[in-house]
mmCIF file of C-alpha atoms in Angstrom:
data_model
loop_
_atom_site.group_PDB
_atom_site.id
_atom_site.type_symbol
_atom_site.label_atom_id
_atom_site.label_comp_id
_atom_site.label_asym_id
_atom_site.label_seq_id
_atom_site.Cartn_x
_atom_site.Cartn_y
_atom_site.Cartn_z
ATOM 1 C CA UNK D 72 -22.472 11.631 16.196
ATOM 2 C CA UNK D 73 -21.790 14.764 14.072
ATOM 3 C CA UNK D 74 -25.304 16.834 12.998
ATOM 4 C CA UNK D 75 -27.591 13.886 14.269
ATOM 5 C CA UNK D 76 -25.898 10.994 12.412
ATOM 6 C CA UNK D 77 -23.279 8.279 13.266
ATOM 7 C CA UNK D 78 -19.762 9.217 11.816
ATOM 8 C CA UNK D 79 -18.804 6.222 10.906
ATOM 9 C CA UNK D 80 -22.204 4.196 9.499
ATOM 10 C CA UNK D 81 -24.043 7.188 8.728
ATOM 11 C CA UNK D 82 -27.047 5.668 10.758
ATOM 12 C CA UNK D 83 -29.429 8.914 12.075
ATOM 13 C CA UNK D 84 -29.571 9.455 15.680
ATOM 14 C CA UNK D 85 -32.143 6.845 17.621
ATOM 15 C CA UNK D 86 -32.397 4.197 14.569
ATOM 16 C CA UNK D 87 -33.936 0.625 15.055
ATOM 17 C CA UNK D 88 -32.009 -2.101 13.690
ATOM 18 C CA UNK D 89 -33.481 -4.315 11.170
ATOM 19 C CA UNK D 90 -33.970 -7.041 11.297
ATOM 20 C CA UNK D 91 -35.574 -6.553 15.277
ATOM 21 C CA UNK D 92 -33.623 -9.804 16.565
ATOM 22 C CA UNK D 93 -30.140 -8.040 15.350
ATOM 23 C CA UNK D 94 -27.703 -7.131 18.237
ATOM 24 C CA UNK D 95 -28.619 -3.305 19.160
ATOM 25 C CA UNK D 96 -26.543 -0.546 17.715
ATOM 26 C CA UNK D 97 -23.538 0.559 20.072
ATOM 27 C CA UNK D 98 -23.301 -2.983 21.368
ATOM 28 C CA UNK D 99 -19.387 -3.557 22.404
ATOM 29 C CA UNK D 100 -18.106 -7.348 21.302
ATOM 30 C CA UNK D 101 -15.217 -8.683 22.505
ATOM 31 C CA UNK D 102 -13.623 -5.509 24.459
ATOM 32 C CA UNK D 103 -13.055 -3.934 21.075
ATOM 33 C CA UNK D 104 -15.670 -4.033 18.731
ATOM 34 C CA UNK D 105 -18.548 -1.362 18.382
ATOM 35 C CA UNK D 106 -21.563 -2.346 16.627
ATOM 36 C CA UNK D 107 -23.782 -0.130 14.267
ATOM 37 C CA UNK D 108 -26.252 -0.365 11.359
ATOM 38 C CA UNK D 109 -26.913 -3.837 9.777
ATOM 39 C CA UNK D 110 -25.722 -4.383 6.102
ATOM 40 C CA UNK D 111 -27.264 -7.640 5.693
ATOM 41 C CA UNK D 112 -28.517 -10.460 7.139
ATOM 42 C CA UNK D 113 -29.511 -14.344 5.606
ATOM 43 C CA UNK D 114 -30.450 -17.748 6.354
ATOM 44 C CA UNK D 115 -27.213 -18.027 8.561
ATOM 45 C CA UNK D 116 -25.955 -14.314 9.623
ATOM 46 C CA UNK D 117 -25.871 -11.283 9.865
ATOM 47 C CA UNK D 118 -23.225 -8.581 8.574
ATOM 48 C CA UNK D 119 -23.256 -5.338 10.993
ATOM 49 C CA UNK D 120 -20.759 -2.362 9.753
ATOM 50 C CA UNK D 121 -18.909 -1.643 13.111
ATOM 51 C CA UNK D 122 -15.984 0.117 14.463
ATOM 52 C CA UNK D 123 -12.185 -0.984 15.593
ATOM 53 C CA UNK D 124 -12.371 0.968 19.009
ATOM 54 C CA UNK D 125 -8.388 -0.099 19.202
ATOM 55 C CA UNK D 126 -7.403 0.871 15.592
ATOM 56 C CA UNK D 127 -10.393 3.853 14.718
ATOM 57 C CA UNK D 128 -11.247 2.126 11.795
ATOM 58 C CA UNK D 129 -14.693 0.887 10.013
ATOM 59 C CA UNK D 130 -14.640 -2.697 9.999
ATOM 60 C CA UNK D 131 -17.498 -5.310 9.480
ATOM 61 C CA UNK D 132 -18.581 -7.886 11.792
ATOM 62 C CA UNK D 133 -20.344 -10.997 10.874
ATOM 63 C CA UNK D 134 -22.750 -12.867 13.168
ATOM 64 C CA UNK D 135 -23.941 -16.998 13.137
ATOM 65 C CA UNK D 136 -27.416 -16.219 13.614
ATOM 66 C CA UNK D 137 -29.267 -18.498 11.797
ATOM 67 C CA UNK D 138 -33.029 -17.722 11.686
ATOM 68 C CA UNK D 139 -34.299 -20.809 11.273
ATOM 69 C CA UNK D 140 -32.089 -22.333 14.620
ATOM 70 C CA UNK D 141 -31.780 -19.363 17.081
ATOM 71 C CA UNK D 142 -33.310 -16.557 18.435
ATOM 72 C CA UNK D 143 -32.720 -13.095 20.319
ATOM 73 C CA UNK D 144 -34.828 -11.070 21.971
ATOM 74 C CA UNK D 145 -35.269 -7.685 21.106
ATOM 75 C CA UNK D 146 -32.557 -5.567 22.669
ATOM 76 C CA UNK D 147 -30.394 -8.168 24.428
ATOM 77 C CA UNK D 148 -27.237 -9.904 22.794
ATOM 78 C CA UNK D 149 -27.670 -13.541 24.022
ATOM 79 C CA UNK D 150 -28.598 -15.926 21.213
ATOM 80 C CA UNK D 151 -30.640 -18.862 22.074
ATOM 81 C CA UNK D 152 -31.040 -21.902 20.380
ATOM 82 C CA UNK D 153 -34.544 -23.692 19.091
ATOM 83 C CA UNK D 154 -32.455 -27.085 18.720
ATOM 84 C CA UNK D 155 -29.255 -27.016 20.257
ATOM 85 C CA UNK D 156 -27.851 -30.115 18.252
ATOM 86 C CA UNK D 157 -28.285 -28.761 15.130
ATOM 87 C CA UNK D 158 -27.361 -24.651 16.491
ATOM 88 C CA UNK D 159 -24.076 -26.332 17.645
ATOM 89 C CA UNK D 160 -23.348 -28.546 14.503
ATOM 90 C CA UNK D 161 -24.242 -24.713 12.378
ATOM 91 C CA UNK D 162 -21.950 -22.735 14.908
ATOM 92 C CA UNK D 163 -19.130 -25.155 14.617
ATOM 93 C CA UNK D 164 -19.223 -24.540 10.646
ATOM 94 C CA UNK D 165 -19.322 -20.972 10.810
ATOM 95 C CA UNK D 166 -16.511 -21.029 12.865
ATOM 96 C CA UNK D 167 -14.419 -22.988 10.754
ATOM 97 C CA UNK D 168 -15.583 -20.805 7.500
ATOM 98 C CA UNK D 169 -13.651 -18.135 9.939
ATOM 99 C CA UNK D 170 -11.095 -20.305 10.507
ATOM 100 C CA UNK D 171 -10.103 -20.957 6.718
ATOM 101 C CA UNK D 172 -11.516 -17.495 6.161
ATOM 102 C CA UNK D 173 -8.179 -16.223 8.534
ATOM 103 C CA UNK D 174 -6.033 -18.367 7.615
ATOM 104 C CA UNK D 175 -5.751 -16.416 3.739
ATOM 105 C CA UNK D 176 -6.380 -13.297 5.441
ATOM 106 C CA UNK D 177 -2.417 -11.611 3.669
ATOM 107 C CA UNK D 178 -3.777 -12.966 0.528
ATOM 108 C CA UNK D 179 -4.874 -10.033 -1.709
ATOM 109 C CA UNK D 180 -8.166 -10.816 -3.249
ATOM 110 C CA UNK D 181 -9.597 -12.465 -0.224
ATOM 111 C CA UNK D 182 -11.623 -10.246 2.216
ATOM 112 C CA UNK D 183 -9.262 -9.946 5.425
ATOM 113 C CA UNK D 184 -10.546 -11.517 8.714
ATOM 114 C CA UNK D 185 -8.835 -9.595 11.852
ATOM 115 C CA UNK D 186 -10.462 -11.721 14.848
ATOM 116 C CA UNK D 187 -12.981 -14.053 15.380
ATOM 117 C CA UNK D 188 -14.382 -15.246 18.366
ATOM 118 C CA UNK D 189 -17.162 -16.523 20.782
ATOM 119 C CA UNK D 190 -19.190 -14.338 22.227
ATOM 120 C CA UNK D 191 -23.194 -14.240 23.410
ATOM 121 C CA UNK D 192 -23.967 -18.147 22.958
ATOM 122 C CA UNK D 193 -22.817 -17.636 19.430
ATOM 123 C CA UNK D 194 -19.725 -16.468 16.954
ATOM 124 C CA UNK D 195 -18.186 -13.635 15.392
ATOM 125 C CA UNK D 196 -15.531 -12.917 12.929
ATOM 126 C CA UNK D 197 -14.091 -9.066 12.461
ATOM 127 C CA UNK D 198 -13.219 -8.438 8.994
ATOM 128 C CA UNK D 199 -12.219 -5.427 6.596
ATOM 129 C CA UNK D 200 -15.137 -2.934 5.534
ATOM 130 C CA UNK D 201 -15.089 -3.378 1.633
ATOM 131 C CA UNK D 202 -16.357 0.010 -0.201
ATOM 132 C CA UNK D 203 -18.163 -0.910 -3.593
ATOM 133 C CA UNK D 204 -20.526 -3.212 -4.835
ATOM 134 C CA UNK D 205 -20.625 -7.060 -5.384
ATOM 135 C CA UNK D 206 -20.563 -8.250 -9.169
ATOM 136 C CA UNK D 207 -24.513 -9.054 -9.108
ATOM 137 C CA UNK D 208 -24.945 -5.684 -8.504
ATOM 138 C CA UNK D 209 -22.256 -4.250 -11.397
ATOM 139 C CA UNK D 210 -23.623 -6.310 -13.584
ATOM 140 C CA UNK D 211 -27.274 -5.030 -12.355
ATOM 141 C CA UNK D 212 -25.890 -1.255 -13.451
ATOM 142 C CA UNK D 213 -24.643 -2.151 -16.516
ATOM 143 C CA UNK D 214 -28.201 -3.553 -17.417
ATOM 144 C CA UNK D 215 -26.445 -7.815 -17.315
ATOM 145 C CA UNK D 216 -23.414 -7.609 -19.915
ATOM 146 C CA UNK D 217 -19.586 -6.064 -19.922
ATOM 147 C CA UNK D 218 -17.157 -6.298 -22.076
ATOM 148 C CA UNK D 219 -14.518 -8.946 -22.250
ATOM 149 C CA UNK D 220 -11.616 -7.091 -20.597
ATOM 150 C CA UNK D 221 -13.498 -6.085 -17.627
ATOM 151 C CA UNK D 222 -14.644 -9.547 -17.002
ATOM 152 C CA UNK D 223 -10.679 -10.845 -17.135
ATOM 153 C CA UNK D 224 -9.808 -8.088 -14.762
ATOM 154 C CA UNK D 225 -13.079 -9.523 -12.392
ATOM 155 C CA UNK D 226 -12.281 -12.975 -12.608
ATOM 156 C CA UNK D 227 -8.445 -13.138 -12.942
ATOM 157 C CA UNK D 228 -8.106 -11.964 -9.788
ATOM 158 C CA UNK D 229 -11.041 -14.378 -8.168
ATOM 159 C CA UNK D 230 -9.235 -17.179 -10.166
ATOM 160 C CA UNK D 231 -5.809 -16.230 -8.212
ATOM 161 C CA UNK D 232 -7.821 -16.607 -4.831
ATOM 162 C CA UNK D 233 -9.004 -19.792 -5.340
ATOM 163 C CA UNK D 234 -6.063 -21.251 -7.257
ATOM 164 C CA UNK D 235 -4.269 -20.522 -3.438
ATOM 165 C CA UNK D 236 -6.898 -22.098 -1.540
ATOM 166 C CA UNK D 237 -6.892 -25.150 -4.045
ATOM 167 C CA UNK D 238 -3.533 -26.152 -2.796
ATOM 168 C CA UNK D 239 -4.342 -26.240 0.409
ATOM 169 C CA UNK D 240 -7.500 -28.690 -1.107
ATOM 170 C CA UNK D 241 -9.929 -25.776 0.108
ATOM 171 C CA UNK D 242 -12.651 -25.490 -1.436
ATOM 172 C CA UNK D 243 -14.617 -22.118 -1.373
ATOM 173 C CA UNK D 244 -18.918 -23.685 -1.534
ATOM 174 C CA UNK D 245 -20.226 -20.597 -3.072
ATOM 175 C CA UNK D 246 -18.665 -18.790 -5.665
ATOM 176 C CA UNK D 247 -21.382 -16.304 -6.712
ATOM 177 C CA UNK D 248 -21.419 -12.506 -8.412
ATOM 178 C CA UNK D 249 -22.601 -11.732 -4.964
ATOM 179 C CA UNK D 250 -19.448 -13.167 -3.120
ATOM 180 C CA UNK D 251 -17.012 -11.378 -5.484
ATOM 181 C CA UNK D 252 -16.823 -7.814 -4.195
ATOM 182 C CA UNK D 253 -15.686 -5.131 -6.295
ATOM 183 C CA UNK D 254 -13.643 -2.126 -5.081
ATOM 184 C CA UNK D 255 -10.234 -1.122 -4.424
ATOM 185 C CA UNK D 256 -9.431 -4.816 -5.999
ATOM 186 C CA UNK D 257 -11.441 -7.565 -6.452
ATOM 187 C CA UNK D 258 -12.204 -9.682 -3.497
ATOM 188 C CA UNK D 259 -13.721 -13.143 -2.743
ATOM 189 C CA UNK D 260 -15.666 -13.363 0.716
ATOM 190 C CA UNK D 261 -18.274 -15.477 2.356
ATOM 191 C CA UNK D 262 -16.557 -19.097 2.210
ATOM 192 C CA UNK D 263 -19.616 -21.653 2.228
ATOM 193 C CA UNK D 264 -19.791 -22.898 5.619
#
């Protein structure tokens, strides 16, 4: 903490996670892993920003936490399941999405998955921190429309991703402006599970 906020997530001093069921902030997963501030959460997950305690560096951790199978209690880390058939047959694809996820994790324009793992009745995967936006939002700034070259220097990249996955008959499940993030280069993350 450095004048009342988090160094590394920028989350003030004494924050409540949203949403209420997320794991609380300074939660340690796996021996190595410190959890902060939520950046998003859907039908199946949730992203938290965290912190490498082994390497000092931001990093993102993503959660199975499907809201319509499992549950938390406020405060505590152990997910439990509504049907446990259908939690298990969820938590076995999200765990494979890791797997493949991994597997490309040299390849350039695919977001780079460190460690995942089991943890809490559920699963995790550690990945890089992207800084930027995703193309729904660039194209939400630029009021829907850019010009031709930008778009070939988007999707040329995104093409190259896929093209590697292909021949390993791959196939990503949800290729989206919101699954193409946009910073340093252009990366492809969230493999439909």
């Amino acid at each position: 903490m450095s004048g009342g906020r988090c160094t590394f997530c920028g989350a003030p001093e004494g924050f409540m996670q949203e949403p209420a069921f997320a794991l609380p902030a300074g939660t340690i997963l796996s021996g190595e892993f410190l959890i902060g501030g939520v950046l998003g959460f859907g039908g199946f997950g949730i992203t938290y920003m965290g912190l490498d305690l082994n390497r000092e560096k931001k990093i993102a951790v993503k959660e199975f936490m499907p809201a319509n199978m499992g549950g938390r209690t406020p405060g505590h880390r152990t997910v439990t399941a509504k049907n446990k058939e259908d939690f298990q047959y969820g938590l076995n694809r999200f765990y494979d999405e890791a797997k493949t996820i991994y597997h490309y994790r040299h390849h350039p324009h695919i977001v780079h998955v460190y460690k995942l793992f089991r943890e809490n009745q559920t699963a995790y995967y550690a990945m890089e921190y992207l800084e930027g936006h995703d193309f729904k939002d660039f194209l939400k700034m630029r009021g829907g429309r850019i010009d031709f070259k930008t778009l070939m220097d988007i999707v040329l990249p995104v093409m190259d991703a896929l093209e590697c996955i292909h021949r390993d008959h791959v196939i990503h499940r949800d290729i989206s402006p919101d699954n193409i993030y946009l910073g340093k280069t252009v990366k492809l993350i969230d493999f439909g599970a």
